[in-house]
């Protein structure tokens, strides 16, 4: 044990030492000041023009966020090509009312998308999903979306890609206040401002958001969304010690509370209470430029997340259900960028400590993670760049992992560009899959145990005293969990026929191994099941994405996108091809052999998704407008006939199209008034899309006061 601890410390010291190596060559870089929407940081962890990066990327700028009238992060992400916002009851274990809005990239589950805030990882996943509705967009300057495996730079959870939320930069001295009111008594208020002098800069943001909730299915006693309110506060401070050194201190706090009412074995509401969420981040970052060829970034992060759901019987007032989840995260990381002739070398490393304390684990659990990464961006010619990267992760709960990546950016001429990348991604087993020890007394008494908490000997003991009726053969296959791993490939062609016009086609493929799933391992005497986790599945996602951006007639901008997606569990697909799988066309129909054309792939994926967005910005008059349409074809949601996939009509959710409209007017330099209608076609699905209410409207008024510097 002492030897392993020494090795970790030596590893960390070496990573920090390597990151301070200096070279004498003069740099050749396209880095800018990092404030333009054309600059992407997330793809390479260095500033690069969007036109010069080699991986699929989307940049959603502040202007697009404003024109869309979005309130929360999930609102704006669901309008982007190839992204799908999943929905479900993510936080509450008993029933509906608390949504977990995660994000799919290239058909990979929300578990496999890393979410960053100003380059630092966010915590608070429940059921593997980061609820995107926790994040207001009023302080977001842009969102960078990187598709495809990114574990070579970001480690676990970046199998499918990375979303980096970049908040408002500190510039000038001004104050802004805004208010919004809309359907379902939705209210949103914000105050933000900045102040700056030569040495110090301060930015602050405060937001309150609330809703009375709504009902999409009057046949159920519960509301689809219960009333809620939440607060978000951010304080960002920068101090310049000198022209080469500055300290940025970023702090964020979120508090949310939602009412919760449920009908348990009844048509009437008989259980009620609330769920509360506390979420904070403290993030000091020290930037130092040693010379015009070497710069360094030392980052410290302390984050905490706490969710509590407390429900009482409305009749007896006795406590019916209590659930608490508390996660803490500490990380220190150093990164150094070194220009070596035509090579940009990025090296770094760090240490992470995580802990989770919850009513669903036997005790508080800890994870220690050491990591180091290196990336070389080689500008072979003015029009050709090659990128090679490698990251090493050492986690106390599983074997170490190496994640490589290679990418190519080749600009054939002023009009045509080819980008290609191949890389490995991985996702470490999370605390839930390792340490869960949960018996759901609120339901039928089923239980789930993480792989590290599971014991065949304990099952045998419970069987001997009459608690367990049967131990299933799968119980003897449970062993130490391995990371889920993937290999991803992207090949894209860009065409720019003239300024303001861009078309892009990207072909992708992701192969995933060691997928972790929970399986039944025993049966209780009351007929309920005991579950545990195991690496069992292999899967793939593949498809093609196309996007088109056109600026025309001076004030108009048209964007359109389309994704065709195929997914499969490789074992099930192989059995279908071998003629070994049967299913039914409807309930009660005779079973028949499934054909390849019957296989619909992984659940909760649509084969076709598309969007079209028309923006009008008439600067002389101050008028702006947008019309956006988002389409999703049908998707499988349940397997009723037990063959592992959706194949009959009642196993699918119907396709949907959402149309949103906003109209904005700037009055002089200070006032902005916006009116919007979302879901014009009133498309709803209470069961499978509970986060999408029917047609709803809103009005926003914003006032900006710019202070004159003395």
Tab-separated table of C-alpha atoms in Angstrom, residues 191-541:
chain	number	residue	atom	x	y	z
A	191	UNK	CA	-29.350	40.823	-12.346
A	192	UNK	CA	-25.826	40.867	-13.735
A	193	UNK	CA	-23.020	43.353	-13.920
A	194	UNK	CA	-19.323	43.915	-14.273
A	195	UNK	CA	-16.767	46.387	-13.021
A	196	UNK	CA	-13.158	46.701	-14.111
A	197	UNK	CA	-9.992	48.715	-13.763
A	198	UNK	CA	-6.395	48.044	-14.791
A	199	UNK	CA	-5.768	45.441	-12.076
A	200	UNK	CA	-9.132	44.061	-11.015
A	201	UNK	CA	-12.222	42.822	-12.806
A	202	UNK	CA	-15.467	41.626	-11.236
A	203	UNK	CA	-18.496	39.944	-12.813
A	204	UNK	CA	-21.644	38.867	-10.971
A	205	UNK	CA	-24.870	37.130	-11.969
A	206	UNK	CA	-27.994	36.325	-9.956
A	207	UNK	CA	-31.050	34.463	-11.257
A	208	UNK	CA	-34.381	33.293	-9.846
A	209	UNK	CA	-36.503	30.890	-11.876
A	210	UNK	CA	-39.865	29.387	-10.905
A	211	UNK	CA	-42.973	27.723	-12.323
A	212	UNK	CA	-46.381	26.635	-11.087
A	213	UNK	CA	-45.917	23.376	-12.989
A	214	UNK	CA	-48.248	21.859	-15.576
A	215	UNK	CA	-50.408	18.826	-16.354
A	216	UNK	CA	-50.193	16.903	-19.646
A	217	UNK	CA	-52.313	13.874	-18.659
A	218	UNK	CA	-55.524	14.693	-16.756
A	219	UNK	CA	-56.189	10.961	-16.294
A	220	UNK	CA	-53.439	10.706	-13.657
A	221	UNK	CA	-53.718	12.262	-10.177
A	222	UNK	CA	-50.140	13.576	-10.236
A	223	UNK	CA	-49.132	16.688	-12.139
A	224	UNK	CA	-46.633	16.143	-14.949
A	225	UNK	CA	-44.431	18.856	-13.433
A	226	UNK	CA	-44.890	19.983	-9.841
A	227	UNK	CA	-44.267	23.615	-8.811
A	228	UNK	CA	-40.645	24.589	-8.228
A	229	UNK	CA	-38.271	27.498	-7.750
A	230	UNK	CA	-34.501	27.793	-7.920
A	231	UNK	CA	-31.724	30.341	-7.510
A	232	UNK	CA	-28.394	30.619	-9.320
A	233	UNK	CA	-25.559	32.947	-8.315
A	234	UNK	CA	-22.142	33.415	-9.901
A	235	UNK	CA	-19.234	35.633	-8.872
A	236	UNK	CA	-16.129	35.799	-11.060
A	237	UNK	CA	-13.134	37.879	-9.990
A	238	UNK	CA	-9.855	38.461	-11.859
A	239	UNK	CA	-6.724	40.108	-10.497
A	240	UNK	CA	-3.760	40.914	-12.764
A	241	UNK	CA	-0.525	40.775	-10.798
A	242	UNK	CA	1.429	41.931	-13.857
A	243	UNK	CA	1.266	41.592	-17.653
A	244	UNK	CA	2.200	37.868	-17.440
A	245	UNK	CA	0.304	36.653	-14.373
A	246	UNK	CA	-3.345	36.749	-13.416
A	247	UNK	CA	-5.664	34.966	-11.007
A	248	UNK	CA	-9.274	34.177	-11.919
A	249	UNK	CA	-11.572	33.126	-9.097
A	250	UNK	CA	-14.900	31.670	-10.275
A	251	UNK	CA	-17.665	30.809	-7.789
A	252	UNK	CA	-21.121	29.383	-8.517
A	253	UNK	CA	-24.034	28.426	-6.265
A	254	UNK	CA	-27.385	26.818	-7.096
A	255	UNK	CA	-30.352	26.112	-4.842
A	256	UNK	CA	-33.565	24.512	-6.028
A	257	UNK	CA	-36.731	23.260	-4.356
A	258	UNK	CA	-39.569	21.328	-5.956
A	259	UNK	CA	-42.838	20.157	-4.499
A	260	UNK	CA	-43.518	16.416	-4.821
A	261	UNK	CA	-46.922	14.727	-4.690
A	262	UNK	CA	-47.666	11.094	-5.534
A	263	UNK	CA	-50.531	8.611	-5.602
A	264	UNK	CA	-49.398	5.305	-4.123
A	265	UNK	CA	-51.690	2.358	-4.979
A	266	UNK	CA	-54.564	4.804	-5.334
A	267	UNK	CA	-56.240	7.273	-7.661
A	268	UNK	CA	-55.784	10.008	-5.066
A	269	UNK	CA	-52.740	11.945	-3.923
A	270	UNK	CA	-51.691	10.487	-0.576
A	271	UNK	CA	-47.949	11.157	-0.370
A	272	UNK	CA	-46.363	14.599	-0.487
A	273	UNK	CA	-43.226	16.511	0.324
A	274	UNK	CA	-40.392	18.177	-1.534
A	275	UNK	CA	-37.000	17.703	-3.127
A	276	UNK	CA	-34.167	20.183	-2.591
A	277	UNK	CA	-30.865	20.587	-4.416
A	278	UNK	CA	-27.751	22.474	-3.301
A	279	UNK	CA	-24.845	22.802	-5.710
A	280	UNK	CA	-21.686	24.921	-5.410
A	281	UNK	CA	-18.339	25.321	-7.177
A	282	UNK	CA	-15.240	27.241	-6.042
A	283	UNK	CA	-12.598	27.477	-8.765
A	284	UNK	CA	-9.411	29.579	-8.511
A	285	UNK	CA	-7.195	29.456	-11.630
A	286	UNK	CA	-3.694	30.915	-11.855
A	287	UNK	CA	-2.472	31.821	-15.364
A	288	UNK	CA	1.190	32.597	-15.965
A	289	UNK	CA	3.003	33.307	-19.240
A	290	UNK	CA	6.677	32.424	-18.821
A	291	UNK	CA	7.497	33.749	-22.272
A	292	UNK	CA	5.862	34.195	-25.669
A	293	UNK	CA	6.263	30.430	-26.186
A	294	UNK	CA	5.321	28.980	-22.784
A	295	UNK	CA	2.204	29.551	-20.729
A	296	UNK	CA	0.888	27.724	-17.693
A	297	UNK	CA	-2.512	27.155	-16.079
A	298	UNK	CA	-2.876	25.873	-12.507
A	299	UNK	CA	-6.458	25.119	-11.515
A	300	UNK	CA	-8.025	24.153	-8.189
A	301	UNK	CA	-11.660	23.049	-7.936
A	302	UNK	CA	-13.854	22.353	-4.922
A	303	UNK	CA	-17.454	21.340	-5.673
A	304	UNK	CA	-20.351	20.021	-3.666
A	305	UNK	CA	-23.765	18.639	-4.590
A	306	UNK	CA	-26.548	17.641	-2.199
A	307	UNK	CA	-30.009	16.358	-3.104
A	308	UNK	CA	-32.688	15.421	-0.572
A	309	UNK	CA	-36.161	14.046	-1.214
A	310	UNK	CA	-38.413	13.945	1.858
A	311	UNK	CA	-41.973	12.584	1.542
A	312	UNK	CA	-44.663	12.106	4.181
A	313	UNK	CA	-48.009	10.341	4.197
A	314	UNK	CA	-50.673	13.029	3.914
A	315	UNK	CA	-53.016	10.942	6.069
A	316	UNK	CA	-50.845	9.735	8.942
A	317	UNK	CA	-48.157	12.453	8.634
A	318	UNK	CA	-45.574	9.681	9.110
A	319	UNK	CA	-42.445	9.738	6.992
A	320	UNK	CA	-43.006	7.656	3.880
A	321	UNK	CA	-39.721	8.069	2.020
A	322	UNK	CA	-36.387	9.790	2.619
A	323	UNK	CA	-33.438	9.884	0.244
A	324	UNK	CA	-30.215	11.880	0.580
A	325	UNK	CA	-27.333	12.080	-1.892
A	326	UNK	CA	-24.228	14.140	-1.114
A	327	UNK	CA	-21.194	14.319	-3.444
A	328	UNK	CA	-17.965	16.251	-2.960
A	329	UNK	CA	-15.247	16.808	-5.552
A	330	UNK	CA	-11.730	18.242	-5.180
A	331	UNK	CA	-9.202	18.519	-7.984
A	332	UNK	CA	-5.813	20.103	-8.606
A	333	UNK	CA	-4.549	20.214	-12.184
A	334	UNK	CA	-1.629	21.822	-13.954
A	335	UNK	CA	-1.434	22.396	-17.720
A	336	UNK	CA	1.396	23.918	-19.716
A	337	UNK	CA	1.309	24.872	-23.403
A	338	UNK	CA	4.690	24.977	-25.139
A	339	UNK	CA	5.328	26.191	-28.663
A	340	UNK	CA	8.150	24.188	-30.232
A	341	UNK	CA	8.603	25.371	-33.790
A	342	UNK	CA	5.634	24.012	-35.722
A	343	UNK	CA	4.575	21.927	-32.721
A	344	UNK	CA	2.199	23.021	-29.977
A	345	UNK	CA	2.848	20.716	-27.028
A	346	UNK	CA	0.246	20.519	-24.268
A	347	UNK	CA	1.227	18.594	-21.141
A	348	UNK	CA	-0.276	18.341	-17.701
A	349	UNK	CA	-1.508	16.221	-14.855
A	350	UNK	CA	-3.498	16.309	-11.693
A	351	UNK	CA	-5.127	14.638	-8.731
A	352	UNK	CA	-8.844	14.219	-7.970
A	353	UNK	CA	-10.576	13.181	-4.756
A	354	UNK	CA	-14.284	12.358	-4.833
A	355	UNK	CA	-16.613	11.263	-2.066
A	356	UNK	CA	-20.267	10.239	-1.900
A	357	UNK	CA	-22.433	9.876	1.186
A	358	UNK	CA	-25.982	8.678	0.610
A	359	UNK	CA	-28.752	6.719	2.246
A	360	UNK	CA	-28.318	4.159	-0.536
A	361	UNK	CA	-24.736	3.209	0.406
A	362	UNK	CA	-23.559	1.411	3.511
A	363	UNK	CA	-21.018	4.150	4.315
A	364	UNK	CA	-19.287	7.164	2.814
A	365	UNK	CA	-17.200	6.176	-0.214
A	366	UNK	CA	-14.050	7.787	-1.617
A	367	UNK	CA	-12.223	7.665	-4.946
A	368	UNK	CA	-8.682	8.844	-5.665
A	369	UNK	CA	-7.720	9.548	-9.286
A	370	UNK	CA	-4.345	10.545	-10.701
A	371	UNK	CA	-4.034	11.582	-14.316
A	372	UNK	CA	-1.528	12.903	-16.840
A	373	UNK	CA	-1.976	13.909	-20.463
A	374	UNK	CA	0.137	15.007	-23.392
A	375	UNK	CA	-0.878	16.300	-26.815
A	376	UNK	CA	1.186	17.390	-29.789
A	377	UNK	CA	-0.368	19.540	-32.494
A	378	UNK	CA	1.992	19.491	-35.469
A	379	UNK	CA	1.476	22.023	-38.231
A	380	UNK	CA	3.052	20.038	-41.053
A	381	UNK	CA	2.209	22.711	-43.625
A	382	UNK	CA	0.130	25.849	-43.603
A	383	UNK	CA	-2.851	23.778	-44.734
A	384	UNK	CA	-2.140	20.499	-42.903
A	385	UNK	CA	-2.134	19.760	-39.164
A	386	UNK	CA	-1.793	16.478	-37.285
A	387	UNK	CA	-2.771	15.982	-33.646
A	388	UNK	CA	-1.722	13.098	-31.399
A	389	UNK	CA	-2.730	12.829	-27.761
A	390	UNK	CA	-2.511	10.377	-24.879
A	391	UNK	CA	-3.922	10.406	-21.351
A	392	UNK	CA	-3.229	8.118	-18.407
A	393	UNK	CA	-5.786	7.683	-15.584
A	394	UNK	CA	-5.132	5.789	-12.370
A	395	UNK	CA	-8.259	5.247	-10.259
A	396	UNK	CA	-8.226	3.471	-6.905
A	397	UNK	CA	-11.369	1.549	-7.869
A	398	UNK	CA	-10.287	0.042	-11.190
A	399	UNK	CA	-7.258	-0.676	-13.330
A	400	UNK	CA	-5.346	2.207	-14.916
A	401	UNK	CA	-6.399	3.353	-18.376
A	402	UNK	CA	-4.580	4.790	-21.415
A	403	UNK	CA	-6.668	6.844	-23.871
A	404	UNK	CA	-5.052	7.755	-27.218
A	405	UNK	CA	-6.345	10.007	-29.982
A	406	UNK	CA	-5.201	10.995	-33.483
A	407	UNK	CA	-6.687	13.706	-35.689
A	408	UNK	CA	-6.037	15.350	-39.048
A	409	UNK	CA	-7.020	18.776	-40.370
A	410	UNK	CA	-6.370	19.258	-44.098
A	411	UNK	CA	-7.471	22.391	-45.897
A	412	UNK	CA	-7.409	21.449	-49.558
A	413	UNK	CA	-8.109	25.003	-50.737
A	414	UNK	CA	-10.182	28.018	-49.747
A	415	UNK	CA	-13.384	26.046	-50.239
A	416	UNK	CA	-12.751	22.433	-49.207
A	417	UNK	CA	-11.523	21.056	-45.853
A	418	UNK	CA	-11.171	17.495	-44.583
A	419	UNK	CA	-11.181	16.625	-40.883
A	420	UNK	CA	-10.697	13.136	-39.508
A	421	UNK	CA	-10.186	11.760	-36.017
A	422	UNK	CA	-9.958	8.420	-34.275
A	423	UNK	CA	-9.715	7.937	-30.552
A	424	UNK	CA	-10.498	5.895	-27.484
A	425	UNK	CA	-12.940	6.852	-24.787
A	426	UNK	CA	-13.768	5.340	-21.448
A	427	UNK	CA	-16.160	5.707	-18.556
A	428	UNK	CA	-15.181	4.525	-15.117
A	429	UNK	CA	-17.737	2.580	-13.078
A	430	UNK	CA	-19.546	5.236	-11.042
A	431	UNK	CA	-20.255	5.129	-7.313
A	432	UNK	CA	-23.744	3.775	-7.949
A	433	UNK	CA	-22.496	0.793	-9.965
A	434	UNK	CA	-19.819	0.020	-7.384
A	435	UNK	CA	-21.348	0.770	-3.987
A	436	UNK	CA	-25.138	0.900	-4.240
A	437	UNK	CA	-26.862	-0.951	-1.413
A	438	UNK	CA	-30.534	-0.154	-1.838
A	439	UNK	CA	-33.818	-1.843	-0.961
A	440	UNK	CA	-36.861	-0.023	-2.344
A	441	UNK	CA	-39.397	-0.457	0.445
A	442	UNK	CA	-41.630	2.116	-1.277
A	443	UNK	CA	-42.217	-0.257	-4.180
A	444	UNK	CA	-42.246	-4.064	-4.164
A	445	UNK	CA	-39.075	-4.514	-2.113
A	446	UNK	CA	-36.630	-5.058	-4.965
A	447	UNK	CA	-32.969	-4.450	-4.134
A	448	UNK	CA	-29.878	-3.399	-6.069
A	449	UNK	CA	-26.267	-3.909	-4.965
A	450	UNK	CA	-23.174	-2.456	-6.567
A	451	UNK	CA	-20.570	-4.936	-7.764
A	452	UNK	CA	-18.237	-4.099	-4.866
A	453	UNK	CA	-21.048	-4.610	-2.320
A	454	UNK	CA	-22.339	-7.840	-3.851
A	455	UNK	CA	-21.563	-11.224	-2.262
A	456	UNK	CA	-22.719	-14.704	-3.278
A	457	UNK	CA	-21.930	-15.834	0.266
A	458	UNK	CA	-24.384	-13.244	1.632
A	459	UNK	CA	-27.080	-14.446	-0.775
A	460	UNK	CA	-26.478	-18.012	0.347
A	461	UNK	CA	-26.750	-16.919	3.982
A	462	UNK	CA	-30.058	-15.147	3.288
A	463	UNK	CA	-31.304	-18.209	1.421
A	464	UNK	CA	-30.506	-20.407	4.416
A	465	UNK	CA	-32.714	-18.291	6.688
A	466	UNK	CA	-35.562	-18.113	4.172
A	467	UNK	CA	-35.208	-14.542	2.806
A	468	UNK	CA	-33.983	-15.540	-0.664
A	469	UNK	CA	-36.063	-18.000	-2.663
A	470	UNK	CA	-33.634	-18.656	-5.523
A	471	UNK	CA	-30.075	-17.682	-6.464
A	472	UNK	CA	-29.798	-17.280	-10.233
A	473	UNK	CA	-26.778	-18.518	-12.258
A	474	UNK	CA	-25.903	-14.917	-13.160
A	475	UNK	CA	-24.942	-14.278	-9.523
A	476	UNK	CA	-21.784	-16.349	-9.974
A	477	UNK	CA	-20.675	-14.183	-12.914
A	478	UNK	CA	-20.503	-10.932	-10.878
A	479	UNK	CA	-16.898	-9.762	-10.564
A	480	UNK	CA	-14.832	-6.575	-10.360
A	481	UNK	CA	-16.195	-4.020	-12.816
A	482	UNK	CA	-14.009	-2.789	-15.643
A	483	UNK	CA	-14.304	0.632	-17.316
A	484	UNK	CA	-16.619	0.902	-20.284
A	485	UNK	CA	-14.434	1.629	-23.312
A	486	UNK	CA	-15.054	2.860	-26.829
A	487	UNK	CA	-13.298	3.446	-30.110
A	488	UNK	CA	-14.668	6.345	-32.111
A	489	UNK	CA	-14.095	7.480	-35.686
A	490	UNK	CA	-15.188	10.698	-37.401
A	491	UNK	CA	-14.610	11.801	-40.995
A	492	UNK	CA	-15.915	15.200	-42.083
A	493	UNK	CA	-15.857	17.255	-45.274
A	494	UNK	CA	-16.507	21.007	-45.173
A	495	UNK	CA	-17.433	23.131	-48.155
A	496	UNK	CA	-17.402	26.941	-48.105
A	497	UNK	CA	-18.480	28.139	-51.577
A	498	UNK	CA	-18.422	31.822	-50.573
A	499	UNK	CA	-18.228	33.986	-47.417
A	500	UNK	CA	-21.106	33.313	-45.043
A	501	UNK	CA	-21.931	29.911	-46.575
A	502	UNK	CA	-20.834	26.594	-45.081
A	503	UNK	CA	-21.911	22.992	-45.632
A	504	UNK	CA	-20.524	20.031	-43.694
A	505	UNK	CA	-21.024	16.269	-43.756
A	506	UNK	CA	-19.637	14.032	-41.006
A	507	UNK	CA	-19.630	10.226	-40.910
A	508	UNK	CA	-19.130	8.633	-37.484
A	509	UNK	CA	-18.866	5.249	-35.802
A	510	UNK	CA	-18.533	4.367	-32.106
A	511	UNK	CA	-17.877	0.829	-30.848
A	512	UNK	CA	-18.463	0.354	-27.127
A	513	UNK	CA	-17.279	-2.617	-25.079
A	514	UNK	CA	-17.746	-3.641	-21.441
A	515	UNK	CA	-21.073	-1.826	-21.167
A	516	UNK	CA	-22.239	-2.012	-17.571
A	517	UNK	CA	-25.793	-3.206	-16.992
A	518	UNK	CA	-27.737	-4.341	-13.957
A	519	UNK	CA	-29.078	-7.889	-14.101
A	520	UNK	CA	-31.226	-10.044	-11.759
A	521	UNK	CA	-29.089	-12.306	-9.570
A	522	UNK	CA	-31.673	-13.669	-7.114
A	523	UNK	CA	-35.383	-13.796	-6.296
A	524	UNK	CA	-36.828	-12.827	-2.928
A	525	UNK	CA	-39.566	-14.801	-1.219
A	526	UNK	CA	-42.139	-12.114	-2.125
A	527	UNK	CA	-41.318	-12.531	-5.820
A	528	UNK	CA	-39.272	-9.337	-6.139
A	529	UNK	CA	-35.770	-9.407	-7.609
A	530	UNK	CA	-32.242	-8.736	-6.413
A	531	UNK	CA	-30.017	-6.958	-8.959
A	532	UNK	CA	-26.331	-6.264	-9.352
A	533	UNK	CA	-24.023	-4.813	-12.023
A	534	UNK	CA	-21.837	-6.581	-14.566
A	535	UNK	CA	-19.862	-5.839	-17.747
A	536	UNK	CA	-21.998	-7.679	-20.298
A	537	UNK	CA	-22.875	-5.733	-23.400
A	538	UNK	CA	-21.156	-4.612	-26.584
A	539	UNK	CA	-22.787	-2.004	-28.774
A	540	UNK	CA	-22.204	0.420	-31.616
A	541	UNK	CA	-23.607	3.695	-32.862
